[in-house]
């Protein structure tokens, strides 16, 4: 077991950094790269689905932002037109 | 650069917010006539306020029909008038408050309303307000002015027209 661990560590160092203290781009483990490319950090899995730029559809984020905008808008209208302009003793001069 | 369609949506929304904020504040200034406190009140010598023609005898002065000037001195830790006796103005009138300080920077806030200004020694803050219904408002200092700042408060009394009398004005 100690021998295996040392061997693994040595492999990682030699394949990913290329030298002591080096911080260049990581080098892929050749075994995890197939013909379709690979995703850094994803181990041996390949690309499952390739989509175009506008096919990315974070509709949940859109809804969250829409709700947030609506809250900000309603609060602004309430704060300015109801609380401030509708308040007593408004300074007019 | 390719911008995602959703990103365009929230860029437009953010721009709309900015334009909306500026538009509403512009409306308040132009349409609703909200004024800021300026420097048109002029300057006074804070060390000799008692020699000032109005601050020498602070209180409510009648300047026209349903128009009143109120001179208020803020000092550690009271408003004069305001604290020992309330500021009295008649209902349904236009009131111009002239506020200055005799010592350090104070605040002059009619609690729960938009009438709010700093009281700066040497500078007269002038704010004009319209008072309608009779009632009583609180006054407080909202600028830290010393050890008893928290106790610096007073009241503004809007007196019904039927109860208003000459003894409530200085002039």
GROMACS .gro file of C-alpha atoms in nm:
model
  264
    1UNK     CA    1   0.000   0.000   0.000
    2UNK     CA    2   0.271   0.259   0.086
    3UNK     CA    3   0.441   0.180  -0.239
    4UNK     CA    4   0.117   0.227  -0.437
    5UNK     CA    5   0.046   0.559  -0.270
    6UNK     CA    6   0.391   0.691  -0.356
    7UNK     CA    7   0.353   0.582  -0.713
    8UNK     CA    8   0.013   0.755  -0.750
    9UNK     CA    9   0.144   1.077  -0.602
   10UNK     CA   10   0.436   1.073  -0.835
   11UNK     CA   11   0.212   1.028  -1.137
   12UNK     CA   12  -0.011   1.318  -1.046
   13UNK     CA   13   0.277   1.554  -0.990
   14UNK     CA   14   0.452   1.466  -1.310
   15UNK     CA   15   0.139   1.490  -1.528
   16UNK     CA   16  -0.034   1.797  -1.387
   17UNK     CA   17   0.233   2.051  -1.298
   18UNK     CA   18   0.525   1.973  -1.520
   19UNK     CA   19   0.780   2.081  -1.261
   20UNK     CA   20   0.827   2.184  -0.900
   21UNK     CA   21   0.620   2.490  -0.808
   22UNK     CA   22   0.478   2.509  -1.158
   23UNK     CA   23   0.127   2.657  -1.183
   24UNK     CA   24   0.062   2.619  -1.549
   25UNK     CA   25  -0.253   2.471  -1.696
   26UNK     CA   26  -0.338   2.123  -1.574
   27UNK     CA   27  -0.256   1.844  -1.810
   28UNK     CA   28  -0.531   1.593  -1.871
   29UNK     CA   29  -0.507   1.239  -1.759
   30UNK     CA   30  -0.481   1.071  -2.095
   31UNK     CA   31  -0.708   0.785  -1.990
   32UNK     CA   32  -1.002   1.019  -1.930
   33UNK     CA   33  -0.987   1.189  -2.269
   34UNK     CA   34  -1.201   1.041  -2.540
   35UNK     CA   35  -1.261   1.158  -2.892
   36UNK     CA   36  -1.528   1.411  -2.789
   37UNK     CA   37  -1.301   1.602  -2.552
   38UNK     CA   38  -1.323   1.619  -2.178
   39UNK     CA   39  -1.441   1.842  -1.899
   40UNK     CA   40  -1.176   1.954  -1.652
   41UNK     CA   41  -1.245   1.805  -1.314
   42UNK     CA   42  -1.504   1.567  -1.440
   43UNK     CA   43  -1.290   1.259  -1.428
   44UNK     CA   44  -1.353   1.012  -1.702
   45UNK     CA   45  -1.698   1.122  -1.808
   46UNK     CA   46  -1.738   1.264  -2.152
   47UNK     CA   47  -1.974   1.533  -2.272
   48UNK     CA   48  -2.331   1.418  -2.231
   49UNK     CA   49  -2.507   1.690  -2.430
   50UNK     CA   50  -2.376   1.981  -2.635
   51UNK     CA   51  -2.603   2.289  -2.658
   52UNK     CA   52  -2.577   2.620  -2.840
   53UNK     CA   53  -2.527   2.952  -2.665
   54UNK     CA   54  -2.893   3.054  -2.658
   55UNK     CA   55  -3.015   2.706  -2.574
   56UNK     CA   56  -2.889   2.755  -2.221
   57UNK     CA   57  -3.220   2.830  -2.055
   58UNK     CA   58  -3.196   2.927  -1.685
   59UNK     CA   59  -3.565   2.996  -1.653
   60UNK     CA   60  -3.553   2.965  -1.275
   61UNK     CA   61  -3.298   3.244  -1.256
   62UNK     CA   62  -3.510   3.452  -1.489
   63UNK     CA   63  -3.814   3.405  -1.269
   64UNK     CA   64  -3.616   3.488  -0.955
   65UNK     CA   65  -3.486   3.807  -1.110
   66UNK     CA   66  -3.832   3.899  -1.236
   67UNK     CA   67  -3.972   3.853  -0.885
   68UNK     CA   68  -3.688   4.057  -0.741
   69UNK     CA   69  -3.744   4.337  -0.994
   70UNK     CA   70  -4.115   4.338  -0.919
   71UNK     CA   71  -4.049   4.365  -0.545
   72UNK     CA   72  -3.799   4.647  -0.596
   73UNK     CA   73  -4.042   4.829  -0.826
   74UNK     CA   74  -4.340   4.798  -0.594
   75UNK     CA   75  -4.133   4.898  -0.290
   76UNK     CA   76  -3.996   5.202  -0.472
   77UNK     CA   77  -4.341   5.317  -0.580
   78UNK     CA   78  -4.476   5.266  -0.228
   79UNK     CA   79  -4.182   5.435  -0.061
   80UNK     CA   80  -4.168   5.737  -0.291
   81UNK     CA   81  -4.528   5.803  -0.394
   82UNK     CA   82  -4.714   5.682  -0.086
   83UNK     CA   83  -4.479   5.728   0.207
   84UNK     CA   84  -4.278   6.028   0.088
   85UNK     CA   85  -4.503   6.232  -0.141
   86UNK     CA   86  -4.811   6.133   0.059
   87UNK     CA   87  -4.641   6.219   0.388
   88UNK     CA   88  -4.733   6.508   0.610
   89UNK     CA   89  -4.560   6.846   0.624
   90UNK     CA   90  -4.384   6.817   0.292
   91UNK     CA   91  -4.122   7.082   0.237
   92UNK     CA   92  -4.240   7.310  -0.042
   93UNK     CA   93  -3.991   7.590  -0.017
   94UNK     CA   94  -1.983   3.960  -2.835
   95UNK     CA   95  -2.282   3.736  -2.809
   96UNK     CA   96  -2.520   3.829  -2.525
   97UNK     CA   97  -2.766   3.573  -2.402
   98UNK     CA   98  -3.132   3.660  -2.452
   99UNK     CA   99  -3.204   3.649  -2.078
  100UNK     CA  100  -2.908   3.869  -2.007
  101UNK     CA  101  -3.053   4.125  -2.246
  102UNK     CA  102  -3.379   4.108  -2.051
  103UNK     CA  103  -3.222   4.185  -1.717
  104UNK     CA  104  -2.987   4.445  -1.861
  105UNK     CA  105  -3.296   4.622  -1.993
  106UNK     CA  106  -3.469   4.579  -1.656
  107UNK     CA  107  -3.172   4.728  -1.471
  108UNK     CA  108  -3.165   5.023  -1.710
  109UNK     CA  109  -3.539   5.067  -1.663
  110UNK     CA  110  -3.489   5.081  -1.285
  111UNK     CA  111  -3.222   5.350  -1.315
  112UNK     CA  112  -3.432   5.556  -1.556
  113UNK     CA  113  -3.737   5.503  -1.333
  114UNK     CA  114  -3.555   5.619  -1.019
  115UNK     CA  115  -3.429   5.934  -1.191
  116UNK     CA  116  -3.772   6.000  -1.346
  117UNK     CA  117  -3.960   5.973  -1.017
  118UNK     CA  118  -3.717   6.202  -0.834
  119UNK     CA  119  -3.740   6.450  -1.123
  120UNK     CA  120  -4.117   6.431  -1.100
  121UNK     CA  121  -4.100   6.501  -0.727
  122UNK     CA  122  -3.889   6.811  -0.786
  123UNK     CA  123  -4.080   6.947  -1.087
  124UNK     CA  124  -4.430   6.804  -1.060
  125UNK     CA  125  -4.489   6.767  -0.687
  126UNK     CA  126  -4.277   7.070  -0.594
  127UNK     CA  127  -4.054   6.903  -0.337
  128UNK     CA  128  -3.778   7.142  -0.238
  129UNK     CA  129  -3.440   7.076  -0.086
  130UNK     CA  130  -3.306   7.278   0.203
  131UNK     CA  131  -3.078   7.543   0.053
  132UNK     CA  132  -2.859   7.821   0.184
  133UNK     CA  133  -3.104   8.101   0.114
  134UNK     CA  134  -3.163   8.140   0.487
  135UNK     CA  135  -2.837   8.331   0.513
  136UNK     CA  136  -2.588   8.340   0.792
  137UNK     CA  137  -2.593   8.460   1.150
  138UNK     CA  138  -2.339   8.494   1.428
  139UNK     CA  139  -2.408   8.199   1.657
  140UNK     CA  140  -2.241   8.377   1.950
  141UNK     CA  141  -2.476   8.675   1.938
  142UNK     CA  142  -2.812   8.526   1.846
  143UNK     CA  143  -2.972   8.726   2.128
  144UNK     CA  144  -2.894   9.044   1.933
  145UNK     CA  145  -3.057   8.912   1.618
  146UNK     CA  146  -3.388   9.086   1.535
  147UNK     CA  147  -3.574   8.754   1.515
  148UNK     CA  148  -3.356   8.489   1.682
  149UNK     CA  149  -3.320   8.733   1.976
  150UNK     CA  150  -3.681   8.654   2.047
  151UNK     CA  151  -3.746   8.319   1.882
  152UNK     CA  152  -4.100   8.202   1.820
  153UNK     CA  153  -4.385   8.239   1.573
  154UNK     CA  154  -4.415   8.560   1.371
  155UNK     CA  155  -4.712   8.635   1.150
  156UNK     CA  156  -4.601   8.755   0.808
  157UNK     CA  157  -4.927   8.754   0.616
  158UNK     CA  158  -5.273   8.607   0.611
  159UNK     CA  159  -5.225   8.240   0.702
  160UNK     CA  160  -4.851   8.282   0.663
  161UNK     CA  161  -4.614   8.249   0.954
  162UNK     CA  162  -4.241   8.247   1.018
  163UNK     CA  163  -4.110   8.043   1.306
  164UNK     CA  164  -3.760   8.112   1.438
  165UNK     CA  165  -3.610   7.822   1.628
  166UNK     CA  166  -3.274   7.799   1.803
  167UNK     CA  167  -3.132   7.454   1.860
  168UNK     CA  168  -2.883   7.426   2.142
  169UNK     CA  169  -2.752   7.161   2.377
  170UNK     CA  170  -3.001   7.007   2.456
  171UNK     CA  171  -3.323   7.182   2.368
  172UNK     CA  172  -3.514   7.366   2.099
  173UNK     CA  173  -3.622   7.721   2.171
  174UNK     CA  174  -3.915   7.727   2.129
  175UNK     CA  175  -4.007   7.359   2.114
  176UNK     CA  176  -3.878   7.199   2.430
  177UNK     CA  177  -3.991   7.405   2.729
  178UNK     CA  178  -4.292   7.529   2.538
  179UNK     CA  179  -4.420   7.387   2.209
  180UNK     CA  180  -4.384   7.561   1.876
  181UNK     CA  181  -4.738   7.679   1.804
  182UNK     CA  182  -4.872   7.742   1.457
  183UNK     CA  183  -5.233   7.769   1.340
  184UNK     CA  184  -5.399   7.502   1.128
  185UNK     CA  185  -5.443   7.560   0.753
  186UNK     CA  186  -5.145   7.788   0.723
  187UNK     CA  187  -4.812   7.810   0.544
  188UNK     CA  188  -4.524   7.804   0.788
  189UNK     CA  189  -4.162   7.886   0.719
  190UNK     CA  190  -3.926   7.746   0.978
  191UNK     CA  191  -3.595   7.924   1.027
  192UNK     CA  192  -3.367   7.698   1.224
  193UNK     CA  193  -3.016   7.764   1.343
  194UNK     CA  194  -2.787   7.641   1.617
  195UNK     CA  195  -2.623   7.832   1.897
  196UNK     CA  196  -2.347   7.581   1.960
  197UNK     CA  197  -2.289   7.258   1.768
  198UNK     CA  198  -2.459   7.086   1.475
  199UNK     CA  199  -2.805   6.965   1.562
  200UNK     CA  200  -3.089   6.808   1.369
  201UNK     CA  201  -3.440   6.941   1.351
  202UNK     CA  202  -3.692   6.675   1.260
  203UNK     CA  203  -4.066   6.692   1.288
  204UNK     CA  204  -4.114   6.327   1.372
  205UNK     CA  205  -4.287   6.115   1.111
  206UNK     CA  206  -4.297   6.389   0.849
  207UNK     CA  207  -4.081   6.517   0.568
  208UNK     CA  208  -3.991   6.835   0.759
  209UNK     CA  209  -3.632   6.766   0.850
  210UNK     CA  210  -3.317   6.974   0.836
  211UNK     CA  211  -2.980   7.017   0.996
  212UNK     CA  212  -2.927   7.306   1.233
  213UNK     CA  213  -2.579   7.436   1.168
  214UNK     CA  214  -2.421   7.708   1.384
  215UNK     CA  215  -2.384   8.024   1.177
  216UNK     CA  216  -2.624   7.907   0.906
  217UNK     CA  217  -3.001   7.948   0.896
  218UNK     CA  218  -3.189   7.654   0.748
  219UNK     CA  219  -3.520   7.764   0.599
  220UNK     CA  220  -3.796   7.519   0.519
  221UNK     CA  221  -4.151   7.605   0.423
  222UNK     CA  222  -4.428   7.361   0.505
  223UNK     CA  223  -4.804   7.361   0.483
  224UNK     CA  224  -4.989   7.255   0.795
  225UNK     CA  225  -5.348   7.144   0.759
  226UNK     CA  226  -5.509   6.950   1.039
  227UNK     CA  227  -5.474   7.048   1.405
  228UNK     CA  228  -5.260   6.813   1.604
  229UNK     CA  229  -4.933   6.771   1.781
  230UNK     CA  230  -4.606   6.654   1.631
  231UNK     CA  231  -4.290   6.552   1.808
  232UNK     CA  232  -3.959   6.725   1.746
  233UNK     CA  233  -3.623   6.564   1.783
  234UNK     CA  234  -3.257   6.619   1.720
  235UNK     CA  235  -3.123   6.362   1.476
  236UNK     CA  236  -2.758   6.467   1.472
  237UNK     CA  237  -2.547   6.351   1.762
  238UNK     CA  238  -2.479   6.670   1.958
  239UNK     CA  239  -2.345   6.562   2.294
  240UNK     CA  240  -2.403   6.356   2.604
  241UNK     CA  241  -2.775   6.437   2.633
  242UNK     CA  242  -2.849   6.419   2.261
  243UNK     CA  243  -3.096   6.138   2.319
  244UNK     CA  244  -3.302   6.366   2.544
  245UNK     CA  245  -3.317   6.659   2.300
  246UNK     CA  246  -3.675   6.673   2.189
  247UNK     CA  247  -3.975   6.899   2.176
  248UNK     CA  248  -4.313   6.941   2.015
  249UNK     CA  249  -4.488   7.128   1.739
  250UNK     CA  250  -4.850   7.208   1.809
  251UNK     CA  251  -5.089   7.282   1.524
  252UNK     CA  252  -5.358   7.485   1.695
  253UNK     CA  253  -5.714   7.494   1.554
  254UNK     CA  254  -5.796   7.827   1.390
  255UNK     CA  255  -6.075   7.883   1.647
  256UNK     CA  256  -5.827   7.861   1.936
  257UNK     CA  257  -5.555   8.066   1.774
  258UNK     CA  258  -5.492   8.402   1.935
  259UNK     CA  259  -5.250   8.689   1.929
  260UNK     CA  260  -5.065   8.571   2.239
  261UNK     CA  261  -4.922   8.283   2.038
  262UNK     CA  262  -4.723   8.508   1.808
  263UNK     CA  263  -4.425   8.719   1.901
  264UNK     CA  264  -4.507   9.019   1.685
   0.00000   0.00000   0.00000
